[in-house]
Amino acid sequence: MNLDNIRIVLVNTNTPGNIGGVARAMKNMGLHRLYLVEPRQYPHEEATWRAASAGDVLDGAVVTETLDEAIADCQFVVGTSARGRRIPWPLLDPRKCAERIDGIADDQQVAILFGREDRGLKNEELQACNLHLNIPTSEDYSSLNLAMAVQVVCYELRMLLAADSVPATEDAEWDAPFTTREQMELFYEHLEQTLIDVEFLNPTAPRQLMARLRRLYSRVRLDEMELNILRGILTETQKRIGKR
Amino acid sequence: MNLDNIRIVLVNTNTPGNIGGVARAMKNMGLHRLYLVEPRQYPHEEATWRAASAGDVLDGAVVTETLDEAIADCQFVVGTSARGRRIPWPLLDPRKCAERIDGIADDQQVAILFGREDRGLKNEELQACNLHLNIPTSEDYSSLNLAMAVQVVCYELRMLLAADSVPATEDAEWDAPFTTREQMELFYEHLEQTLIDVEFLNPTAPRQLMARLRRLYSRVRLDEMELNILRGILTETQKRIGKR
């Protein structure tokens, strides 16, 4: 997928601040091509302020008088839509939609359309689309802010690109090797002896103390550096009480 | 997962408008519990304006003086973080993070922390967390607006809840059955005959015309209503030229 082949098209945006918010959301996720179809007020200082460090996206925005001009050269057009339109259309959530675009935006031009803040896209605009996109929401309040909707869609595109660069597990970027079973057993022996030395553990009535400590350190999964720290504490403790 | 067990905690928010944007993003995705740790200006009309129809989330927000107060009763705490902190911490993207929370928020209290607009969370705040969360961004511009970051994280939680309610395929909500092979063969026969009747197709030199038309209608996958429309057109065409 080449994000440079994907344009975000805002149709008849009413609030200039939203245009700025969209520009920032796009740049944060690596998109740059913004089209504005007949915006009510643009350029506007509120747009510039909300764009923050995405002024270059605003500067490069293409303003057109009609939707047709904005998407004439596109091979694939997606329109954001509320659900329940009269004529059903292929409808996907942002994740599935991003997966569809992934295969197309290698070498084709893709447009993603976002409608007016209050009324969305008109039926005839939606009928220019190959696919409709719906962002899942709470039934209590389903109207997303325009820039938020763009953020979610661009985030899903980014997630596809980032699949390799974001850690897939919590351990991926750890800076020390995790301990082996053998190291842990030596630690438990050392811990148990120290607890006996400090007379916290009575070897003739040990109860479940060591079992509980094993469960604790198993869950946390120590790395070697942490293990060295703990063993250092035990060794020093033993020295202090004259057992080593 | 019970979204009522998940709170969004904003630490030292500088811009009141962002608090309103967060409230709206939360309610759109079905979250309601907002905590504000020492906000710079709150309440504020800009917050109210940006919240739009999520005023109830603002009204219910809990303002605290310290982070500890906001998360004291939580069993699981997630902190949003830039990458590359000095001491590595378990780090996940918003999707994996939502999957972790999913199993916990059935019956435990979960907090998701978002830091200051300019500097994020401090190291000691991050060290109060069980897990760190990082939103993938473009390297060119990695600083998301605060409300946008909350939107993305709440969206991922919503997606887990919505898994069953959003169509998994483009066809899921179609309103007419798709055509069978047999219906399509009858259509192609009818089409071919009509093209011969109107002398568009020369049966002694047919070239690849029908193959191309078959490929077209195969790709689009007609439903029965559409097929009836097309066959109606063919029948009327034949009638008009006296072939039927």
Coordinates of C-alpha atoms in Angstrom, one line a residue:
Chain A
M1 CA 0.0 0.0 0.0
N2 CA 1.2 3.5 -0.9
L3 CA -0.4 6.1 1.2
D4 CA 0.5 8.7 -1.4
N5 CA -2.2 7.1 -3.6
I6 CA -4.9 7.8 -1.1
R7 CA -6.7 11.1 -0.9
I8 CA -9.0 12.3 1.8
V9 CA -12.0 14.3 0.3
L10 CA -14.0 16.5 2.5
V11 CA -17.3 17.6 1.0
N12 CA -18.9 21.0 2.0
T13 CA -17.2 21.2 5.3
N14 CA -18.9 23.8 7.5
T15 CA -16.4 24.4 10.3
P16 CA -12.9 25.4 9.3
G17 CA -11.4 24.1 12.5
N18 CA -12.4 20.6 11.4
I19 CA -10.3 21.0 8.2
G20 CA -7.3 21.7 10.3
G21 CA -8.0 18.8 12.6
V22 CA -8.3 16.5 9.6
A23 CA -4.9 17.8 8.2
R24 CA -3.2 17.0 11.5
A25 CA -4.9 13.5 11.8
M26 CA -3.8 12.7 8.3
K27 CA -0.2 13.7 8.8
N28 CA 0.1 11.9 12.1
M29 CA -0.8 8.7 10.2
G30 CA 1.3 9.4 7.2
L31 CA -1.3 10.7 4.7
H32 CA -0.8 14.0 2.8
R33 CA -3.3 14.4 0.0
L34 CA -6.3 16.5 1.1
Y35 CA -9.2 17.6 -1.2
L36 CA -11.8 20.1 -0.2
V37 CA -15.0 20.2 -2.2
E38 CA -16.6 23.6 -1.8
P39 CA -15.7 24.3 1.8
R40 CA -17.8 27.0 3.5
Q41 CA -14.8 29.0 4.8
Y42 CA -11.3 28.2 3.6
P43 CA -8.5 29.2 4.1
H44 CA -9.3 30.2 7.7
E45 CA -7.1 30.9 10.8
E46 CA -9.0 28.3 12.8
A47 CA -8.0 25.6 10.3
T48 CA -4.4 26.7 10.5
W49 CA -4.4 26.6 14.3
R50 CA -6.0 23.2 14.6
A51 CA -3.6 21.8 11.9
A52 CA -0.6 22.5 14.3
S53 CA 2.4 21.1 12.5
A54 CA 0.5 19.8 9.6
G55 CA 0.4 23.2 7.8
D56 CA 2.0 21.5 4.8
V57 CA -1.0 19.3 4.3
L58 CA -3.3 22.4 4.4
D59 CA -1.0 24.2 2.0
G60 CA -1.1 21.3 -0.5
A61 CA -4.9 20.9 -0.2
V62 CA -6.8 20.9 -3.6
V63 CA -10.0 23.0 -3.5
T64 CA -12.6 22.0 -6.1
E65 CA -16.1 23.2 -6.9
T66 CA -17.6 19.7 -7.4
L67 CA -17.1 16.2 -6.1
D68 CA -16.6 15.0 -9.6
E69 CA -13.5 17.1 -10.1
A70 CA -12.0 15.8 -6.8
I71 CA -12.4 12.1 -7.7
A72 CA -12.3 12.0 -11.5
D73 CA -9.0 10.1 -11.8
C74 CA -9.8 7.7 -8.9
Q75 CA -10.1 3.9 -9.5
F76 CA -11.6 3.2 -6.1
V77 CA -13.9 5.5 -4.1
V78 CA -15.0 4.9 -0.5
G79 CA -17.8 6.9 1.1
T80 CA -18.4 7.2 4.9
S81 CA -22.0 6.6 5.7
A82 CA -24.4 6.1 8.4
R83 CA -26.1 2.7 8.3
G84 CA -29.5 2.0 7.0
R85 CA -29.5 3.8 3.7
R86 CA -32.5 3.0 1.5
I87 CA -30.6 1.1 -1.2
P88 CA -28.0 -1.2 0.4
W89 CA -24.5 -0.8 -0.7
P90 CA -21.4 -2.8 0.1
L91 CA -20.7 -1.7 3.7
L92 CA -17.6 -2.3 5.8
D93 CA -16.1 -1.1 9.1
P94 CA -12.9 0.9 9.0
R95 CA -10.7 -2.2 9.5
K96 CA -12.1 -4.3 6.7
C97 CA -12.2 -1.2 4.5
A98 CA -8.5 -0.6 5.1
E99 CA -7.8 -4.2 4.2
R100 CA -9.7 -3.7 0.9
I101 CA -7.8 -0.4 0.1
D102 CA -4.5 -2.1 1.0
G103 CA -4.5 -4.2 -2.1
I104 CA -5.7 -1.4 -4.4
A105 CA -3.6 1.6 -3.3
D106 CA -0.3 0.0 -4.5
D107 CA -0.8 1.5 -7.9
Q108 CA -4.3 2.9 -8.1
Q109 CA -5.8 6.2 -7.0
V110 CA -8.1 5.8 -4.0
A111 CA -10.4 8.5 -2.5
I112 CA -12.1 8.3 0.9
L113 CA -15.1 10.8 1.1
F114 CA -16.3 12.4 4.3
G115 CA -19.6 14.4 4.2
R116 CA -21.0 17.5 5.9
E117 CA -20.8 17.7 9.7
D118 CA -24.6 17.7 10.0
R119 CA -25.8 15.6 7.2
G120 CA -23.0 13.5 5.8
L121 CA -22.9 12.6 2.2
K122 CA -26.0 12.9 -0.1
N123 CA -27.4 9.8 -1.7
E124 CA -26.1 10.8 -5.1
E125 CA -22.6 11.3 -3.7
L126 CA -22.8 7.9 -2.0
Q127 CA -23.8 6.3 -5.3
A128 CA -20.5 7.4 -6.8
C129 CA -18.7 5.1 -4.4
N130 CA -17.5 1.5 -4.8
L131 CA -17.8 0.9 -1.1
H132 CA -19.4 2.4 1.9
L133 CA -17.6 2.7 5.2
N134 CA -19.3 2.8 8.6
I135 CA -17.6 3.5 11.9
P136 CA -19.1 1.6 14.8
T137 CA -20.5 3.8 17.5
S138 CA -22.6 3.7 20.6
E139 CA -26.3 3.8 19.9
D140 CA -26.6 6.6 22.4
Y141 CA -24.6 9.0 20.4
S142 CA -23.5 8.0 16.9
S143 CA -22.4 11.3 15.4
L144 CA -18.6 11.5 15.4
N145 CA -16.8 14.8 14.9
L146 CA -15.5 15.0 11.3
A147 CA -11.8 15.1 12.2
M148 CA -12.3 12.2 14.6
A149 CA -13.8 10.1 11.8
V150 CA -10.9 10.8 9.6
Q151 CA -8.5 10.0 12.5
V152 CA -10.0 6.5 12.9
V153 CA -9.9 5.7 9.2
C154 CA -6.4 6.9 8.8
Y155 CA -5.3 5.0 11.9
E156 CA -6.6 1.8 10.4
L157 CA -4.5 2.4 7.3
R158 CA -1.5 3.2 9.4
M159 CA -2.0 0.0 11.4
L160 CA -1.6 -2.1 8.3
L161 CA 1.6 -0.3 7.5
A162 CA 2.8 -0.6 11.1
A163 CA 2.1 -4.3 11.4
D164 CA 5.8 -5.0 11.4
S165 CA 7.1 -2.0 13.3
V166 CA 4.9 -2.1 16.4
P167 CA 5.7 -4.8 19.0
A168 CA 3.4 -7.7 18.6
T169 CA 3.9 -8.8 22.2
E170 CA 4.7 -7.0 25.4
D171 CA 8.2 -8.5 25.4
A172 CA 9.3 -7.4 22.0
E173 CA 11.5 -4.5 23.0
W174 CA 12.8 -5.8 26.3
D175 CA 16.4 -4.8 27.0
A176 CA 17.6 -7.9 28.9
P177 CA 17.1 -11.6 28.3
F178 CA 14.4 -13.3 30.4
T179 CA 15.6 -15.8 33.0
T180 CA 15.8 -19.5 32.4
R181 CA 14.2 -22.2 34.5
E182 CA 17.6 -23.1 35.9
Q183 CA 18.4 -19.6 37.0
M184 CA 15.0 -19.3 38.7
E185 CA 15.6 -22.6 40.6
L186 CA 18.9 -21.3 41.9
F187 CA 17.2 -18.1 42.9
Y188 CA 14.4 -19.9 44.8
E189 CA 17.0 -22.0 46.6
H190 CA 18.9 -18.8 47.6
L191 CA 15.6 -17.1 48.6
E192 CA 14.5 -20.0 50.7
Q193 CA 17.8 -20.2 52.5
T194 CA 17.9 -16.5 53.2
L195 CA 14.3 -16.6 54.6
I196 CA 15.4 -19.4 56.9
D197 CA 18.5 -17.4 57.8
V198 CA 16.4 -14.4 58.8
E199 CA 14.1 -16.8 60.6
F200 CA 11.1 -15.7 58.5
L201 CA 10.6 -19.2 57.3
N202 CA 10.5 -22.2 59.7
P203 CA 11.8 -25.2 57.8
T204 CA 9.9 -27.6 60.0
A205 CA 6.6 -25.7 59.3
P206 CA 7.1 -24.0 55.9
R207 CA 3.4 -23.8 55.0
Q208 CA 2.7 -22.5 51.5
L209 CA 5.2 -19.7 51.7
M210 CA 7.6 -20.8 48.9
A211 CA 4.8 -21.9 46.7
R212 CA 3.3 -18.4 46.9
L213 CA 6.6 -16.7 46.2
R214 CA 7.2 -19.0 43.2
R215 CA 3.8 -18.1 41.9
L216 CA 4.5 -14.4 42.3
Y217 CA 7.9 -14.5 40.4
S218 CA 6.5 -16.8 37.8
R219 CA 3.8 -14.4 36.9
V220 CA 6.1 -11.4 36.7
R221 CA 8.7 -13.2 34.6
L222 CA 12.1 -11.8 35.7
D223 CA 14.8 -10.7 33.3
E224 CA 18.4 -11.4 34.1
M225 CA 19.1 -7.9 35.3
E226 CA 16.2 -8.0 37.8
L227 CA 17.3 -11.5 38.9
N228 CA 20.8 -10.2 39.6
I229 CA 19.4 -7.4 41.7
L230 CA 17.3 -9.7 43.8
R231 CA 20.1 -12.1 44.3
G232 CA 22.4 -9.2 45.3
I233 CA 19.8 -8.3 48.0
L234 CA 19.8 -11.8 49.3
T235 CA 23.5 -12.1 49.4
E236 CA 23.9 -8.8 51.2
T237 CA 21.2 -9.7 53.6
Q238 CA 23.0 -13.0 54.4
K239 CA 26.3 -11.1 54.9
R240 CA 24.7 -8.6 57.3
I241 CA 23.4 -11.4 59.5
G242 CA 26.7 -13.3 59.4
K243 CA 25.4 -16.3 57.4
R244 CA 27.8 -15.8 54.5
Chain B
M1 CA -16.1 -6.5 28.6
N2 CA -18.1 -3.9 30.5
L3 CA -17.3 -0.4 29.3
D4 CA -18.6 1.0 32.6
N5 CA -15.6 -0.5 34.3
I6 CA -13.2 1.5 32.2
R7 CA -12.3 5.1 33.1
I8 CA -10.4 7.6 30.9
V9 CA -8.0 9.7 33.1
L10 CA -6.6 12.9 31.7
V11 CA -3.6 14.2 33.6
N12 CA -2.9 18.0 33.7
T13 CA -4.8 18.8 30.5
N14 CA -3.8 22.3 29.4
T15 CA -6.5 23.1 26.7
P16 CA -10.1 22.9 27.9
G17 CA -11.4 22.3 24.4
N18 CA -9.5 19.0 24.4
I19 CA -11.5 17.9 27.5
G20 CA -14.7 18.4 25.6
G21 CA -13.4 16.6 22.5
V22 CA -12.4 13.7 24.8
A23 CA -15.9 13.6 26.3
R24 CA -17.5 13.4 22.9
A25 CA -15.1 10.7 21.6
M26 CA -15.8 8.6 24.7
K27 CA -19.6 8.9 24.4
N28 CA -19.5 8.1 20.7
M29 CA -17.8 4.9 21.6
G30 CA -19.9 4.1 24.6
L31 CA -17.6 5.1 27.4
H32 CA -18.8 7.4 30.2
R33 CA -16.3 7.6 33.1
L34 CA -14.0 10.6 32.8
Y35 CA -11.4 11.6 35.5
L36 CA -9.5 14.9 35.3
V37 CA -6.4 15.1 37.4
E38 CA -5.6 18.8 38.1
P39 CA -6.8 20.2 34.8
R40 CA -5.5 23.7 34.1
Q41 CA -9.0 25.2 33.3
Y42 CA -12.1 23.4 34.1
P43 CA -15.1 23.8 33.8
H44 CA -14.7 25.9 30.7
E45 CA -17.1 27.0 27.9
E46 CA -14.7 25.6 25.2
A47 CA -15.0 22.2 26.8
T48 CA -18.7 22.4 26.8
W49 CA -18.8 23.5 23.2
R50 CA -16.5 20.7 22.0
A51 CA -18.4 18.1 23.9
A52 CA -21.5 18.7 21.8
S53 CA -24.1 16.2 22.9
A54 CA -21.7 14.6 25.5
G55 CA -22.4 17.2 28.2
D56 CA -23.5 14.3 30.5
V57 CA -20.0 12.9 30.4
L58 CA -18.5 16.3 31.3
D59 CA -21.1 16.7 34.1
G60 CA -20.2 13.3 35.5
A61 CA -16.4 13.9 35.3
V62 CA -14.5 13.4 38.6
V63 CA -11.8 16.1 39.2
T64 CA -8.9 15.1 41.5
E65 CA -5.8 16.7 42.8
T66 CA -3.5 13.8 42.3
L67 CA -3.2 10.8 40.0
D68 CA -3.3 8.4 42.9
E69 CA -6.8 9.5 43.9
A70 CA -8.0 8.9 40.3
I71 CA -6.7 5.4 40.1
A72 CA -6.6 4.1 43.7
D73 CA -9.3 1.5 43.2
C74 CA -8.1 0.3 39.8
Q75 CA -6.9 -3.3 39.3
F76 CA -5.4 -2.5 35.9
V77 CA -3.8 0.7 34.7
V78 CA -2.7 1.5 31.2
G79 CA -0.6 4.6 30.3
T80 CA -0.2 6.1 26.9
S81 CA 3.4 6.6 26.0
A82 CA 5.8 7.6 23.3
R83 CA 8.2 4.8 22.5
G84 CA 11.8 4.6 23.6
R85 CA 11.5 5.2 27.3
R86 CA 14.7 4.6 29.3
I87 CA 13.4 1.6 31.2
P88 CA 11.4 -0.7 28.8
W89 CA 7.9 -1.5 30.0
P90 CA 5.3 -3.9 28.5
L91 CA 4.2 -1.9 25.4
L92 CA 1.3 -2.6 23.1
D93 CA -0.5 -0.9 20.3
P94 CA -4.2 0.1 20.9
R95 CA -5.6 -3.1 19.3
K96 CA -3.6 -5.5 21.4
C97 CA -4.2 -3.3 24.4
A98 CA -7.9 -3.4 23.9
E99 CA -7.7 -7.2 23.7
R100 CA -5.9 -7.3 27.1
I101 CA -8.5 -5.0 28.7
D102 CA -11.3 -7.0 27.2
G103 CA -10.6 -9.9 29.6
I104 CA -10.1 -7.7 32.6
A105 CA -12.9 -5.2 32.4
D106 CA -15.6 -7.8 32.9
D107 CA -15.4 -7.3 36.7
Q108 CA -12.3 -5.2 37.4
Q109 CA -11.7 -1.5 37.4
V110 CA -9.5 -0.4 34.5
A111 CA -7.9 3.1 34.0
I112 CA -6.4 4.4 30.8
L113 CA -4.1 7.4 31.4
F114 CA -3.4 10.2 28.9
G115 CA -0.8 12.8 29.7
R116 CA -0.2 16.5 29.0
E117 CA -0.6 17.8 25.5
D118 CA 3.0 18.8 25.3
R119 CA 4.9 16.3 27.4
G120 CA 2.7 13.3 28.0
L121 CA 3.0 11.3 31.2
K122 CA 6.0 11.7 33.5
N123 CA 8.2 8.7 34.2
E124 CA 6.8 8.2 37.7
E125 CA 3.3 8.3 36.3
L126 CA 4.2 5.7 33.7
Q127 CA 5.7 3.5 36.4
A128 CA 2.3 3.3 38.1
C129 CA 1.0 1.4 35.0
N130 CA 0.7 -2.3 34.3
L131 CA 1.0 -1.7 30.6
H132 CA 2.0 1.0 28.3
L133 CA 0.1 1.8 25.1
N134 CA 1.6 3.4 22.0
I135 CA -0.4 4.6 19.0
P136 CA 1.5 4.0 15.7
T137 CA 2.2 7.2 13.9
S138 CA 4.2 8.6 11.0
E139 CA 7.8 9.3 11.8
D140 CA 7.3 12.8 10.2
Y141 CA 4.8 13.9 12.9
S142 CA 4.1 11.7 15.8
S143 CA 2.3 14.0 18.2
L144 CA -1.4 13.2 18.1
N145 CA -4.0 15.7 19.5
L146 CA -5.1 14.5 22.9
A147 CA -8.7 13.9 22.0
M148 CA -7.7 12.1 18.8
A149 CA -5.6 9.7 20.9
V150 CA -8.5 9.0 23.2
Q151 CA -10.8 8.5 20.1
V152 CA -8.4 5.9 18.7
V153 CA -8.2 3.9 21.9
C154 CA -12.0 4.1 22.6
Y155 CA -12.6 3.0 19.0
E156 CA -10.5 -0.1 19.5
L157 CA -12.5 -1.0 22.6
R158 CA -15.8 -0.4 20.7
M159 CA -14.6 -2.6 17.8
L160 CA -14.3 -5.5 20.2
L161 CA -17.9 -5.0 21.3
A162 CA -19.1 -4.3 17.8
A163 CA -17.5 -7.5 16.3
D164 CA -20.9 -9.1 16.0
S165 CA -23.0 -6.1 15.1
V166 CA -21.0 -4.7 12.1
P167 CA -21.3 -6.7 8.8
A168 CA -18.2 -8.9 8.4
T169 CA -18.6 -8.9 4.6
E170 CA -19.9 -6.5 2.0
D171 CA -22.9 -8.8 1.3
A172 CA -24.1 -9.1 4.9
E173 CA -27.0 -6.7 4.7
W174 CA -28.0 -7.1 1.1
D175 CA -31.7 -6.8 0.4
A176 CA -32.2 -9.3 -2.4
P177 CA -30.7 -12.8 -3.1
F178 CA -27.7 -12.9 -5.4
T179 CA -28.3 -14.7 -8.7
T180 CA -27.6 -18.3 -9.4
R181 CA -25.4 -19.7 -12.2
E182 CA -28.5 -20.9 -14.0
Q183 CA -30.2 -17.5 -13.8
M184 CA -27.0 -15.9 -15.2
E185 CA -26.8 -18.4 -18.1
L186 CA -30.4 -17.6 -19.1
F187 CA -29.5 -13.9 -18.9
Y188 CA -26.4 -14.3 -21.1
E189 CA -28.5 -16.2 -23.7
H190 CA -31.0 -13.5 -23.7
L191 CA -28.4 -10.8 -23.9
E192 CA -26.6 -12.5 -26.7
Q193 CA -29.8 -12.9 -28.7
T194 CA -30.7 -9.3 -28.2
L195 CA -27.3 -8.1 -29.3
I196 CA -27.7 -10.2 -32.4
D197 CA -31.2 -8.8 -32.9
V198 CA -30.0 -5.2 -32.7
E199 CA -27.1 -6.3 -35.0
F200 CA -24.4 -5.3 -32.5
L201 CA -23.1 -8.8 -32.5
N202 CA -22.4 -10.6 -35.7
P203 CA -22.8 -14.4 -35.0
T204 CA -20.4 -15.4 -37.7
A205 CA -17.7 -13.1 -36.2
P206 CA -18.5 -12.8 -32.5
R207 CA -14.9 -12.0 -31.4
Q208 CA -14.6 -11.8 -27.6
L209 CA -17.7 -9.7 -27.0
M210 CA -19.7 -12.2 -24.9
A211 CA -16.6 -13.2 -23.0
R212 CA -16.1 -9.6 -22.0
L213 CA -19.7 -9.1 -21.0
R214 CA -19.6 -12.3 -18.9
R215 CA -16.5 -11.1 -17.2
L216 CA -18.2 -7.8 -16.4
Y217 CA -21.3 -9.3 -14.9
S218 CA -19.4 -11.9 -13.0
R219 CA -17.4 -9.3 -11.2
V220 CA -20.3 -7.2 -10.2
R221 CA -22.4 -10.2 -8.9
L222 CA -26.0 -9.3 -9.8
D223 CA -28.8 -9.7 -7.4
E224 CA -32.2 -11.0 -8.6
M225 CA -33.8 -7.6 -8.6
E226 CA -31.0 -6.2 -10.8
L227 CA -31.2 -9.2 -13.1
N228 CA -35.0 -8.7 -13.5
I229 CA -34.3 -5.1 -14.5
L230 CA -31.7 -6.1 -17.1
R231 CA -33.9 -8.8 -18.6
G232 CA -36.8 -6.3 -18.7
I233 CA -34.6 -4.0 -20.7
L234 CA -33.7 -6.8 -23.1
T235 CA -37.3 -7.8 -23.5
E236 CA -38.5 -4.3 -24.2
T237 CA -35.6 -3.8 -26.6
Q238 CA -36.6 -6.9 -28.6
K239 CA -40.2 -5.8 -28.6
R240 CA -39.3 -2.4 -30.0
I241 CA -37.4 -3.9 -32.9
G242 CA -40.1 -6.4 -33.6
K243 CA -38.2 -9.5 -32.6
R244 CA -40.5 -10.5 -29.8

